[in-house]
PDB file of C-alpha atoms in Angstrom:
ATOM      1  CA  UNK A   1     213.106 -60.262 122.016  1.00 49.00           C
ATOM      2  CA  UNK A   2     212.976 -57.868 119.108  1.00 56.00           C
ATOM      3  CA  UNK A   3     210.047 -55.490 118.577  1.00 60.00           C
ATOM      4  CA  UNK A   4     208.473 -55.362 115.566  1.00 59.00           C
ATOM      5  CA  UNK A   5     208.844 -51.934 115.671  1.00 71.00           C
ATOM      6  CA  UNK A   6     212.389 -52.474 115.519  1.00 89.00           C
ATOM      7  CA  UNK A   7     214.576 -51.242 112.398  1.00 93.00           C
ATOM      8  CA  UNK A   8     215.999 -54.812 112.120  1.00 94.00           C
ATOM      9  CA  UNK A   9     212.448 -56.418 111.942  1.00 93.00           C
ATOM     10  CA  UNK A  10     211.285 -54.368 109.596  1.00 92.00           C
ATOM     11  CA  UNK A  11     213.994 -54.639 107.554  1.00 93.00           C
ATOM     12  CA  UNK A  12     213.870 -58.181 108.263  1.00 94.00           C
ATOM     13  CA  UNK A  13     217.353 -58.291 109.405  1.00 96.00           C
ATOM     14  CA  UNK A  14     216.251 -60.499 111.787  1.00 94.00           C
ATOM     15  CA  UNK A  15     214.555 -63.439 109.650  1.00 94.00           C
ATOM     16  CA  UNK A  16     216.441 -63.408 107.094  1.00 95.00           C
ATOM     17  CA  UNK A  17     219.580 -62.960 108.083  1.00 96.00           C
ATOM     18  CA  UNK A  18     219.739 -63.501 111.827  1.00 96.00           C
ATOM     19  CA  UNK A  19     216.929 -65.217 114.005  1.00 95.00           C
ATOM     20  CA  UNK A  20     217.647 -62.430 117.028  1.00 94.00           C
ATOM     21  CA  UNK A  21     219.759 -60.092 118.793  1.00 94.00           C
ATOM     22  CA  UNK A  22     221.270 -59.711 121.996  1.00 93.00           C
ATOM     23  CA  UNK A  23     222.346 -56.184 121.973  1.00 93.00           C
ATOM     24  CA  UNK A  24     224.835 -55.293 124.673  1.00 93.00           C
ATOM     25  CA  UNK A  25     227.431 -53.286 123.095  1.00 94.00           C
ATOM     26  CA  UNK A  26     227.163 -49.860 120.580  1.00 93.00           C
ATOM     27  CA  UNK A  27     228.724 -50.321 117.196  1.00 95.00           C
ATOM     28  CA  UNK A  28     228.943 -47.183 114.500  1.00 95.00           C
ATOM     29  CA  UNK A  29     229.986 -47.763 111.247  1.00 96.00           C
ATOM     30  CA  UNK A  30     231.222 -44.833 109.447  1.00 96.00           C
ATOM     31  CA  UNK A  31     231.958 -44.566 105.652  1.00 96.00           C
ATOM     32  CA  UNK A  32     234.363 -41.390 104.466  1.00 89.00           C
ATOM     33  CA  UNK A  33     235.240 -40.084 107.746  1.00 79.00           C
ATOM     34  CA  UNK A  34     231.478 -38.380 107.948  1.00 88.00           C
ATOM     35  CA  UNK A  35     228.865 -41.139 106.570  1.00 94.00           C
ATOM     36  CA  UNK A  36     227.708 -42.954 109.256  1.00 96.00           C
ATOM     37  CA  UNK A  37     225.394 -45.890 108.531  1.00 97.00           C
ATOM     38  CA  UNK A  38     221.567 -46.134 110.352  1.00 96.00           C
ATOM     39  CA  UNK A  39     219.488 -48.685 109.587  1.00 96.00           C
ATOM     40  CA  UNK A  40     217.644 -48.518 106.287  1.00 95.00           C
ATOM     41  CA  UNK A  41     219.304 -45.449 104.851  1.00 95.00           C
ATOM     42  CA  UNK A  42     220.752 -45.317 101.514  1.00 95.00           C
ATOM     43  CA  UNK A  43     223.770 -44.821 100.078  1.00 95.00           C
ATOM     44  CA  UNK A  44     225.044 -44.851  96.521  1.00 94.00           C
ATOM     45  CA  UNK A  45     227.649 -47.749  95.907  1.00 94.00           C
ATOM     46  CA  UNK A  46     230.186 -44.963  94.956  1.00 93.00           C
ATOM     47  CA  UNK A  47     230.208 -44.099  98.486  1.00 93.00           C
ATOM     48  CA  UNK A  48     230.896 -47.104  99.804  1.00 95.00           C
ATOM     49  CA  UNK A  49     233.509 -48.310  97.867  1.00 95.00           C
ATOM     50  CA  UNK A  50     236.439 -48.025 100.513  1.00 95.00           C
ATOM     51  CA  UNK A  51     235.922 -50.265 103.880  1.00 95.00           C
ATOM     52  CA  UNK A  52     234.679 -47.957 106.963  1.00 96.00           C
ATOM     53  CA  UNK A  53     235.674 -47.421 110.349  1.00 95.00           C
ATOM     54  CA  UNK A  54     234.074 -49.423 112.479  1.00 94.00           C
ATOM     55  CA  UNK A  55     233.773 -48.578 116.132  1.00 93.00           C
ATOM     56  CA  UNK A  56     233.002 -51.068 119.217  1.00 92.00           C
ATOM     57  CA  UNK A  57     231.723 -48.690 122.381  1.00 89.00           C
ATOM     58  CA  UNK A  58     231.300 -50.528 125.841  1.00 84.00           C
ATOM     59  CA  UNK A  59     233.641 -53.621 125.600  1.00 81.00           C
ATOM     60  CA  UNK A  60     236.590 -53.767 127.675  1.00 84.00           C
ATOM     61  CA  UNK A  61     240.247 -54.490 127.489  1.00 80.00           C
ATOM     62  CA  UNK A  62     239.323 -58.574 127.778  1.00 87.00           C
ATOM     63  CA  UNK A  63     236.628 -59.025 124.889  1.00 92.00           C
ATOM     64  CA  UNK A  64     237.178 -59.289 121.546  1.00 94.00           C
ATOM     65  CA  UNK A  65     234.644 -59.281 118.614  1.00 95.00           C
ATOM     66  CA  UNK A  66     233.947 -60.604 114.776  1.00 96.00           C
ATOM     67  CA  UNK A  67     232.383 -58.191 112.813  1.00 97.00           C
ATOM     68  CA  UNK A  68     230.780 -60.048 109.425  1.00 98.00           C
ATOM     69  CA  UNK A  69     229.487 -57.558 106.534  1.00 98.00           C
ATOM     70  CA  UNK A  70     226.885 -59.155 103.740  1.00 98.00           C
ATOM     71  CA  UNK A  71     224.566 -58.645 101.180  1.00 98.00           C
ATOM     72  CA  UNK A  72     221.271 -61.090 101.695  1.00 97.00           C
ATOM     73  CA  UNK A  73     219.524 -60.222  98.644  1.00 97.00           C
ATOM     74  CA  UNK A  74     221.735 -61.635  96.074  1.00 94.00           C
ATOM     75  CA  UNK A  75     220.936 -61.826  92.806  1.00 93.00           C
ATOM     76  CA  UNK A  76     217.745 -59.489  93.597  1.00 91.00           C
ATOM     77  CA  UNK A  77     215.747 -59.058  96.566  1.00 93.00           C
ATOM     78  CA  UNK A  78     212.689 -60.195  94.991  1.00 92.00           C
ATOM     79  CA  UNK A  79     214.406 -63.813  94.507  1.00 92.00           C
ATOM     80  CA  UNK A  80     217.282 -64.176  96.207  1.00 92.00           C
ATOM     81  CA  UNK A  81     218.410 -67.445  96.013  1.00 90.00           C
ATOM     82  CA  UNK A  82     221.936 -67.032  96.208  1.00 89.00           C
ATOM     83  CA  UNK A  83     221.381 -65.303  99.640  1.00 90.00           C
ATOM     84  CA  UNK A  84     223.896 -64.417 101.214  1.00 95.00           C
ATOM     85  CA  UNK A  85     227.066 -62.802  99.957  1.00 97.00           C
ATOM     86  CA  UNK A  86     229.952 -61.972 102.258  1.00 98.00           C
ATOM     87  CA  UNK A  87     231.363 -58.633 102.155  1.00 98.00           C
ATOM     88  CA  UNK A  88     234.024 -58.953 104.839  1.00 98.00           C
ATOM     89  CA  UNK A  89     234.976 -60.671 108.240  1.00 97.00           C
ATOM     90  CA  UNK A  90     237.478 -59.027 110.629  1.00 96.00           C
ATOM     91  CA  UNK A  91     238.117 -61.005 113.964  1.00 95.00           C
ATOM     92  CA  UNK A  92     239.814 -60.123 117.081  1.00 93.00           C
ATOM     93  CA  UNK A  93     238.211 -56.842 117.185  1.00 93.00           C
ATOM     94  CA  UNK A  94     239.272 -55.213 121.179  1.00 91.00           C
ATOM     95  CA  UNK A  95     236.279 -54.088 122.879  1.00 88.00           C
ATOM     96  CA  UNK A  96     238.110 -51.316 123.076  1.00 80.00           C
ATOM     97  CA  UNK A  97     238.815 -49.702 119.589  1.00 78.00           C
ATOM     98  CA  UNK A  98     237.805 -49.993 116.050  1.00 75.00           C
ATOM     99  CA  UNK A  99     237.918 -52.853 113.373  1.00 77.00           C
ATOM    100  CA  UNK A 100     241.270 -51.675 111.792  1.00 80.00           C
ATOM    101  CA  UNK A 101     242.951 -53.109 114.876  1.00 87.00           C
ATOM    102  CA  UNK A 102     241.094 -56.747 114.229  1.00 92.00           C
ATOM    103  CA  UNK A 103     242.317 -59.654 111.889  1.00 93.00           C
ATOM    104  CA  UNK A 104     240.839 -58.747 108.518  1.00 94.00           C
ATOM    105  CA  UNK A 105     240.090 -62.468 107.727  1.00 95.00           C
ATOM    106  CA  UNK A 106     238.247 -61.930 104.557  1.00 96.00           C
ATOM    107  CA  UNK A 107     239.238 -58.889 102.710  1.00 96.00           C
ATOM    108  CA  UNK A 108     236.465 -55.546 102.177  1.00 97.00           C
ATOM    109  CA  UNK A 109     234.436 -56.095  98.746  1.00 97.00           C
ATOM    110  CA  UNK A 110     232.625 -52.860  98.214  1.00 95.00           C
ATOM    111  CA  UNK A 111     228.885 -53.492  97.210  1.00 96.00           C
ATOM    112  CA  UNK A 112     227.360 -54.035  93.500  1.00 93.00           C
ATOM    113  CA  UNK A 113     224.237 -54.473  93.710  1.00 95.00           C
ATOM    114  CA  UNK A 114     222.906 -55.186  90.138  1.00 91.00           C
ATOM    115  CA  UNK A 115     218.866 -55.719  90.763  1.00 92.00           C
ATOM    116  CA  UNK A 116     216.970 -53.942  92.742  1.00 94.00           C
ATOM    117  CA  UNK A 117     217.721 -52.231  96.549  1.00 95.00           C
ATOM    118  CA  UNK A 118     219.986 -54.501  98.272  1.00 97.00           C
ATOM    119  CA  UNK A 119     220.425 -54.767 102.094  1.00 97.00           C
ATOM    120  CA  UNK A 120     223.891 -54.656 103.270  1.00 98.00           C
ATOM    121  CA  UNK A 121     224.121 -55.786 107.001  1.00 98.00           C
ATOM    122  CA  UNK A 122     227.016 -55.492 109.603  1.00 98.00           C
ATOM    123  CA  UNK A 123     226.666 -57.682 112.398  1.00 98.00           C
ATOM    124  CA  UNK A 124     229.045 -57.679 115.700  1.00 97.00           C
ATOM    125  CA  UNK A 125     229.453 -61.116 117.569  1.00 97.00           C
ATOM    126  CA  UNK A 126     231.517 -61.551 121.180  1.00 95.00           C
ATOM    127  CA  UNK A 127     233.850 -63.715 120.714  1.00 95.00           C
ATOM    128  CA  UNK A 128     234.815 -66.259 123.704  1.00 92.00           C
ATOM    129  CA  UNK A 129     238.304 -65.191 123.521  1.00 89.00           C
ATOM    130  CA  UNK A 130     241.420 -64.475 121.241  1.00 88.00           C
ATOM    131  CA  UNK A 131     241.807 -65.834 118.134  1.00 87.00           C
ATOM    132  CA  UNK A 132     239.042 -68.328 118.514  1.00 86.00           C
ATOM    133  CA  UNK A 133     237.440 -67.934 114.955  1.00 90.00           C
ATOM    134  CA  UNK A 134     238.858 -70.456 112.670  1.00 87.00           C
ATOM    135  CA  UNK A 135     236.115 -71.623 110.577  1.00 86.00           C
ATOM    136  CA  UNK A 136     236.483 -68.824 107.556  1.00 87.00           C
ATOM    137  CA  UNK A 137     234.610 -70.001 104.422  1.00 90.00           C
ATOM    138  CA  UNK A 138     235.885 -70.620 101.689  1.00 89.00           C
ATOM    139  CA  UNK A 139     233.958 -68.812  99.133  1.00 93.00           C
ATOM    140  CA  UNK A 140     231.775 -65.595  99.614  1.00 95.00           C
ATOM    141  CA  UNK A 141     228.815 -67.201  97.479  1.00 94.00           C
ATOM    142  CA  UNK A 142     226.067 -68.560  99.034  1.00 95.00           C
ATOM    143  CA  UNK A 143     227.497 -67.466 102.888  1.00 96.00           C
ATOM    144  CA  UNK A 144     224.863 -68.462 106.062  1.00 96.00           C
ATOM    145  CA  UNK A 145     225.630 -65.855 108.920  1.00 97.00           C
ATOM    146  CA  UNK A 146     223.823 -68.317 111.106  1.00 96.00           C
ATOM    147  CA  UNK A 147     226.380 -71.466 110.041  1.00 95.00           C
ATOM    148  CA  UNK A 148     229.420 -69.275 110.673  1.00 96.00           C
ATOM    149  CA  UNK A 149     228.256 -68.017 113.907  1.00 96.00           C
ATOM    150  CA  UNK A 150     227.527 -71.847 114.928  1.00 95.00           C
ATOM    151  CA  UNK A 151     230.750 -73.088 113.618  1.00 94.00           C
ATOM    152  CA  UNK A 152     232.710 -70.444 115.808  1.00 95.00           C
ATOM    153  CA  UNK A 153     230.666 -70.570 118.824  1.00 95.00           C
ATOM    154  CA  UNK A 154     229.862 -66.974 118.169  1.00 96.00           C
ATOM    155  CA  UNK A 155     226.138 -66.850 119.850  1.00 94.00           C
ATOM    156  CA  UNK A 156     223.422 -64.437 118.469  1.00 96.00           C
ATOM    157  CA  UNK A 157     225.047 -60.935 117.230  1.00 97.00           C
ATOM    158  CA  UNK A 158     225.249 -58.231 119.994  1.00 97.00           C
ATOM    159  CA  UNK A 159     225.074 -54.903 117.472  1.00 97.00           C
ATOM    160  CA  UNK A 160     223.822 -55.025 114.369  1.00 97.00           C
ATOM    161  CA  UNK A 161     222.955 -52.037 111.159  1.00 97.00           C
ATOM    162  CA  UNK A 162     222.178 -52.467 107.853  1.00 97.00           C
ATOM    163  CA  UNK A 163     222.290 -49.903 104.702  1.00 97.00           C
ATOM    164  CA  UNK A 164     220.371 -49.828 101.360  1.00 97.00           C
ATOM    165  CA  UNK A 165     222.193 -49.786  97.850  1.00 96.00           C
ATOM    166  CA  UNK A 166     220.842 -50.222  94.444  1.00 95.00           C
ATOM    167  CA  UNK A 167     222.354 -49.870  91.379  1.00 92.00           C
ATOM    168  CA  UNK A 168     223.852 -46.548  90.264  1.00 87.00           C
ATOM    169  CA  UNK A 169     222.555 -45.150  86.567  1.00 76.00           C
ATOM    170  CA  UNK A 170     225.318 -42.906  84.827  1.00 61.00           C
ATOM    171  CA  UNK A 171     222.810 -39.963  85.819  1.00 51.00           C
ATOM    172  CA  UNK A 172     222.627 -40.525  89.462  1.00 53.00           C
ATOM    173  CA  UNK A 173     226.972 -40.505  89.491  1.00 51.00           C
ATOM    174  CA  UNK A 174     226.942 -36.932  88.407  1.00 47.00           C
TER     175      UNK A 174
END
């Protein structure tokens, strides 16, 4: 049960994109080589624009894990009724290593958030075995985290962060 001192609560993380966690596993996510993501910080969309490295620490050589990346505050986070958009999906992940060994199964879309301070989420689900995600949607509008993790059998998500982006003026690029 999550606290509701917990970054994820107050971000509401969990609520509006996930209804809990089950953390047993430490993921970092890492943007530039030296950027790594905590929950609630901000970065610019210019610093995001590449996919990070994403690092699994305490699996082991027989788990494998889906890492899903999206945006629930689409159009704006005051009404976001097009909630959610998918960023990426990469399956197969070892428990051993980091995301570029996975199956990218929907390719990296770097944020652009156009209204307001969007969250951008990256949740980590055990998978029951190899290759056992099929169900990859068909369009990133309109994606439910909470479908896809039914469809695949995925369970609740056992590492989850999330990052803040808004829109970046001319000014703020210099």
């Amino acid at each position: 049960m999550a606290k509701l001192s917990d970054p994820l609560v107050v971000g509401r993380v969990i609520g509006d994109v996930i209804d809990a966690l089950s953390p047993s596993v430490k993921m970092s996510v890492t943007f530039n080589t030296n950027k790594q993501v905590y929950n609630g910080h901000e970065f610019f969309p210019s610093a995001v624009t590449n996919k990070p490295k994403v690092e699994v620490h305490g699996g082991d050589m027989r788990s494998f894990f889906t890492l899903v990346m999206t945006d629930p505050d689409v159009p704006g986070p005051s009404d976001p009724y097009l909630r959610e958009h998918l960023h990426w999906i990469v399956t197969d992940i070892p428990g051993t290593t980091d995301a570029t060994f996975g199956r990218e199964m929907v390719n990296y879309e770097m944020p652009r958030p156009n209204i307001g301070i969007h969250r951008f989420v990256f949740l980590l689900f055990k998978q029951k075995g190899r290759q056992t995600v099929r169900s990859i949607p068909s369009s990133r509008d309109r994606f439910d985290t909470r479908k896809f993790a039914e469809e695949n059998e995925l369970g609740v998500p056992v590492a989850a962060v999330y990052f803040n982006a808004q829109r970046e003026t001319a000014s703020r690029r210099r």
